[in-house]
Structures are given as C-alpha cells and as structure tokens.
C-alpha cells in the first residue's frame, strides 16, 4: 500500500534550521508531484511548497526565500530544508502526493503522511 512517512521535525530556536524528510513507498514515486503542508494548533492546514516531476518548485509567500523543497527519486524521498525558522512556522508538517495532471491542484493531494512536529521558540 501507499505510504508516506515524515521525519526530521524537532524543537529549535528562532533563526535555526531543520531538514524534513518524507520517505515514500508503495507507488512509483518519480511520476507524482509532491508537496509539503503544515497545520498549526487550532488552524486549518495550509500549503507550504510543492515540486513537480520535472523539479519545478513553488512556495507559499510566507516561506519563500527561507525554505527549499527537493526530491531524490532514487531514494523515493522528498525533502524540505527550512532555514531562518520563525515562531510562526510552528506546526505539524505533512507531505502529500498528487497526480501531476490533476485539474485542481490542491484537490489532487489525496494521500498524506502522519506528520512531523516542528516547534520554533523565540
């Protein structure tokens, strides 16, 4: 079965860095678009970043120039390098997959990992 497993979260001080990983199994990783989402306590889930099968990347304005998404198809792993972390980045981070030809991009994310917690203190 399809499985996405996030790791790499933790507690850091403002200005610090973390690298999240999402290891995929049970499907052909290289032909799917992948994305990172976050959900803070009491808030709605929000999109953070995404990457296509041709390595085109997109970022939410709130993380642009601080976060970098990447993928290693040989390792079937998605990454999110987070630099210059801020308290407002505190959330549970999830990776998700979607068929790259999904007409509605956001609705196309239908499979998720269990999440990894990121806590940034000031």
PDB file of C-alpha atoms in Angstrom:
ATOM      1  CA  UNK A   1       0.000   0.000   0.000  1.00  0.00           C
ATOM      2  CA  UNK A   2       0.978   3.628  -0.479  1.00  0.00           C
ATOM      3  CA  UNK A   3       2.868   5.023   2.479  1.00  0.00           C
ATOM      4  CA  UNK A   4       4.415   8.420   3.201  1.00  0.00           C
ATOM      5  CA  UNK A   5       6.491   8.810   6.352  1.00  0.00           C
ATOM      6  CA  UNK A   6       7.731  12.206   7.524  1.00  0.00           C
ATOM      7  CA  UNK A   7      10.714  12.688   9.804  1.00  0.00           C
ATOM      8  CA  UNK A   8      13.188  15.352  10.872  1.00  0.00           C
ATOM      9  CA  UNK A   9      10.976  17.575  12.974  1.00  0.00           C
ATOM     10  CA  UNK A  10      12.031  18.900  16.336  1.00  0.00           C
ATOM     11  CA  UNK A  11      12.383  21.941  18.551  1.00  0.00           C
ATOM     12  CA  UNK A  12      14.668  24.808  17.570  1.00  0.00           C
ATOM     13  CA  UNK A  13      15.171  28.439  18.443  1.00  0.00           C
ATOM     14  CA  UNK A  14      14.193  31.227  16.100  1.00  0.00           C
ATOM     15  CA  UNK A  15      16.717  31.571  13.315  1.00  0.00           C
ATOM     16  CA  UNK A  16      17.612  27.897  13.386  1.00  0.00           C
ATOM     17  CA  UNK A  17      17.305  25.263  10.684  1.00  0.00           C
ATOM     18  CA  UNK A  18      15.744  21.861  10.187  1.00  0.00           C
ATOM     19  CA  UNK A  19      15.525  19.468   7.281  1.00  0.00           C
ATOM     20  CA  UNK A  20      12.383  17.416   6.964  1.00  0.00           C
ATOM     21  CA  UNK A  21      12.248  14.178   5.024  1.00  0.00           C
ATOM     22  CA  UNK A  22       9.334  12.250   3.583  1.00  0.00           C
ATOM     23  CA  UNK A  23      10.074   8.709   2.505  1.00  0.00           C
ATOM     24  CA  UNK A  24       7.590   7.178   0.096  1.00  0.00           C
ATOM     25  CA  UNK A  25       6.813   3.577  -0.714  1.00  0.00           C
ATOM     26  CA  UNK A  26       4.165   1.525  -2.456  1.00  0.00           C
ATOM     27  CA  UNK A  27       3.997   3.533  -5.674  1.00  0.00           C
ATOM     28  CA  UNK A  28       6.114   4.927  -8.482  1.00  0.00           C
ATOM     29  CA  UNK A  29       7.453   7.976  -6.683  1.00  0.00           C
ATOM     30  CA  UNK A  30       9.076   9.620  -9.701  1.00  0.00           C
ATOM     31  CA  UNK A  31       5.832  10.164 -11.639  1.00  0.00           C
ATOM     32  CA  UNK A  32       3.968  12.007  -8.892  1.00  0.00           C
ATOM     33  CA  UNK A  33       4.045  15.626  -7.874  1.00  0.00           C
ATOM     34  CA  UNK A  34       4.785  16.078  -4.184  1.00  0.00           C
ATOM     35  CA  UNK A  35       4.090  18.785  -1.647  1.00  0.00           C
ATOM     36  CA  UNK A  36       4.537  19.924   1.922  1.00  0.00           C
ATOM     37  CA  UNK A  37       1.696  21.250   4.061  1.00  0.00           C
ATOM     38  CA  UNK A  38       1.523  22.451   7.642  1.00  0.00           C
ATOM     39  CA  UNK A  39      -1.139  22.691  10.287  1.00  0.00           C
ATOM     40  CA  UNK A  40      -0.711  24.813  13.398  1.00  0.00           C
ATOM     41  CA  UNK A  41      -2.718  24.125  16.544  1.00  0.00           C
ATOM     42  CA  UNK A  42      -6.277  25.291  16.085  1.00  0.00           C
ATOM     43  CA  UNK A  43      -5.657  26.310  12.477  1.00  0.00           C
ATOM     44  CA  UNK A  44      -6.519  24.992   9.037  1.00  0.00           C
ATOM     45  CA  UNK A  45      -3.992  23.030   7.045  1.00  0.00           C
ATOM     46  CA  UNK A  46      -2.083  25.236   4.634  1.00  0.00           C
ATOM     47  CA  UNK A  47       0.092  24.602   1.626  1.00  0.00           C
ATOM     48  CA  UNK A  48       3.803  25.313   2.065  1.00  0.00           C
ATOM     49  CA  UNK A  49       5.641  24.124  -1.026  1.00  0.00           C
ATOM     50  CA  UNK A  50       5.470  21.716  -3.948  1.00  0.00           C
ATOM     51  CA  UNK A  51       7.674  20.136  -6.564  1.00  0.00           C
ATOM     52  CA  UNK A  52       6.798  18.548  -9.882  1.00  0.00           C
ATOM     53  CA  UNK A  53       8.222  15.547 -11.681  1.00  0.00           C
ATOM     54  CA  UNK A  54      10.415  17.942 -13.652  1.00  0.00           C
ATOM     55  CA  UNK A  55      11.699  19.610 -10.473  1.00  0.00           C
ATOM     56  CA  UNK A  56       9.698  22.799 -10.840  1.00  0.00           C
ATOM     57  CA  UNK A  57       9.215  24.265  -7.365  1.00  0.00           C
ATOM     58  CA  UNK A  58       6.622  26.546  -5.813  1.00  0.00           C
ATOM     59  CA  UNK A  59       6.437  28.194  -2.391  1.00  0.00           C
ATOM     60  CA  UNK A  60       3.950  29.971  -0.202  1.00  0.00           C
ATOM     61  CA  UNK A  61       4.865  33.618   0.260  1.00  0.00           C
ATOM     62  CA  UNK A  62       5.343  33.046   3.985  1.00  0.00           C
ATOM     63  CA  UNK A  63       8.271  30.658   3.425  1.00  0.00           C
ATOM     64  CA  UNK A  64       9.715  31.872   0.150  1.00  0.00           C
ATOM     65  CA  UNK A  65      13.479  32.510   0.330  1.00  0.00           C
ATOM     66  CA  UNK A  66      13.718  30.544   3.582  1.00  0.00           C
ATOM     67  CA  UNK A  67      12.558  27.045   2.668  1.00  0.00           C
ATOM     68  CA  UNK A  68      13.765  24.806  -0.146  1.00  0.00           C
ATOM     69  CA  UNK A  69      11.919  21.766  -1.420  1.00  0.00           C
ATOM     70  CA  UNK A  70      13.737  18.978  -3.242  1.00  0.00           C
ATOM     71  CA  UNK A  71      13.341  15.340  -4.159  1.00  0.00           C
ATOM     72  CA  UNK A  72      15.594  12.346  -4.645  1.00  0.00           C
ATOM     73  CA  UNK A  73      13.798   9.880  -6.868  1.00  0.00           C
ATOM     74  CA  UNK A  74      16.421   7.180  -6.375  1.00  0.00           C
ATOM     75  CA  UNK A  75      15.730   7.296  -2.638  1.00  0.00           C
ATOM     76  CA  UNK A  76      11.987   7.925  -3.116  1.00  0.00           C
ATOM     77  CA  UNK A  77      12.366  10.781  -0.673  1.00  0.00           C
ATOM     78  CA  UNK A  78      11.043  14.332  -0.537  1.00  0.00           C
ATOM     79  CA  UNK A  79      12.863  16.995   1.472  1.00  0.00           C
ATOM     80  CA  UNK A  80      12.133  20.392   2.942  1.00  0.00           C
ATOM     81  CA  UNK A  81      15.140  22.405   4.040  1.00  0.00           C
ATOM     82  CA  UNK A  82      13.956  25.072   6.462  1.00  0.00           C
ATOM     83  CA  UNK A  83      16.279  27.948   7.292  1.00  0.00           C
ATOM     84  CA  UNK A  84      15.696  31.109   9.280  1.00  0.00           C
ATOM     85  CA  UNK A  85      12.863  29.486  11.201  1.00  0.00           C
ATOM     86  CA  UNK A  86      10.337  31.718  12.911  1.00  0.00           C
ATOM     87  CA  UNK A  87       7.882  31.016  15.744  1.00  0.00           C
ATOM     88  CA  UNK A  88       5.051  31.261  13.223  1.00  0.00           C
ATOM     89  CA  UNK A  89       6.498  28.216  11.452  1.00  0.00           C
ATOM     90  CA  UNK A  90       5.487  26.086  14.436  1.00  0.00           C
ATOM     91  CA  UNK A  91       3.142  23.400  13.146  1.00  0.00           C
ATOM     92  CA  UNK A  92       2.792  19.770  12.228  1.00  0.00           C
ATOM     93  CA  UNK A  93       4.247  19.290   8.766  1.00  0.00           C
ATOM     94  CA  UNK A  94       2.800  16.783   6.321  1.00  0.00           C
ATOM     95  CA  UNK A  95       3.912  15.563   2.940  1.00  0.00           C
ATOM     96  CA  UNK A  96       1.417  14.621   0.290  1.00  0.00           C
ATOM     97  CA  UNK A  97       1.303  13.330  -3.257  1.00  0.00           C
ATOM     98  CA  UNK A  98      -0.859  14.113  -6.257  1.00  0.00           C
ATOM     99  CA  UNK A  99      -1.133  13.076  -9.862  1.00  0.00           C
ATOM    100  CA  UNK A 100       0.654  15.831 -11.725  1.00  0.00           C
ATOM    101  CA  UNK A 101      -2.166  16.169 -14.253  1.00  0.00           C
ATOM    102  CA  UNK A 102      -4.840  16.820 -11.616  1.00  0.00           C
ATOM    103  CA  UNK A 103      -7.020  19.691 -12.952  1.00  0.00           C
ATOM    104  CA  UNK A 104      -7.487  21.095  -9.434  1.00  0.00           C
ATOM    105  CA  UNK A 105      -4.019  21.157  -7.922  1.00  0.00           C
ATOM    106  CA  UNK A 106      -4.968  21.402  -4.246  1.00  0.00           C
ATOM    107  CA  UNK A 107      -7.775  18.861  -4.512  1.00  0.00           C
ATOM    108  CA  UNK A 108      -5.330  16.489  -6.148  1.00  0.00           C
ATOM    109  CA  UNK A 109      -3.482  15.907  -2.885  1.00  0.00           C
ATOM    110  CA  UNK A 110      -5.295  12.853  -1.562  1.00  0.00           C
ATOM    111  CA  UNK A 111      -2.590  10.835   0.165  1.00  0.00           C
ATOM    112  CA  UNK A 112      -0.751  12.061   3.246  1.00  0.00           C
ATOM    113  CA  UNK A 113       1.867  11.053   5.748  1.00  0.00           C
ATOM    114  CA  UNK A 114       1.348  11.054   9.501  1.00  0.00           C
ATOM    115  CA  UNK A 115       3.142  14.350  10.047  1.00  0.00           C
ATOM    116  CA  UNK A 116       6.171  15.550  11.974  1.00  0.00           C
ATOM    117  CA  UNK A 117       6.120  18.300  14.591  1.00  0.00           C
ATOM    118  CA  UNK A 118       8.189  21.456  14.213  1.00  0.00           C
ATOM    119  CA  UNK A 119       8.385  23.837  17.162  1.00  0.00           C
ATOM    120  CA  UNK A 120      10.229  27.150  16.952  1.00  0.00           C
ATOM    121  CA  UNK A 121      10.797  29.173  20.111  1.00  0.00           C
ATOM    122  CA  UNK A 122      11.684  32.843  20.329  1.00  0.00           C
TER     123      UNK A 122
END
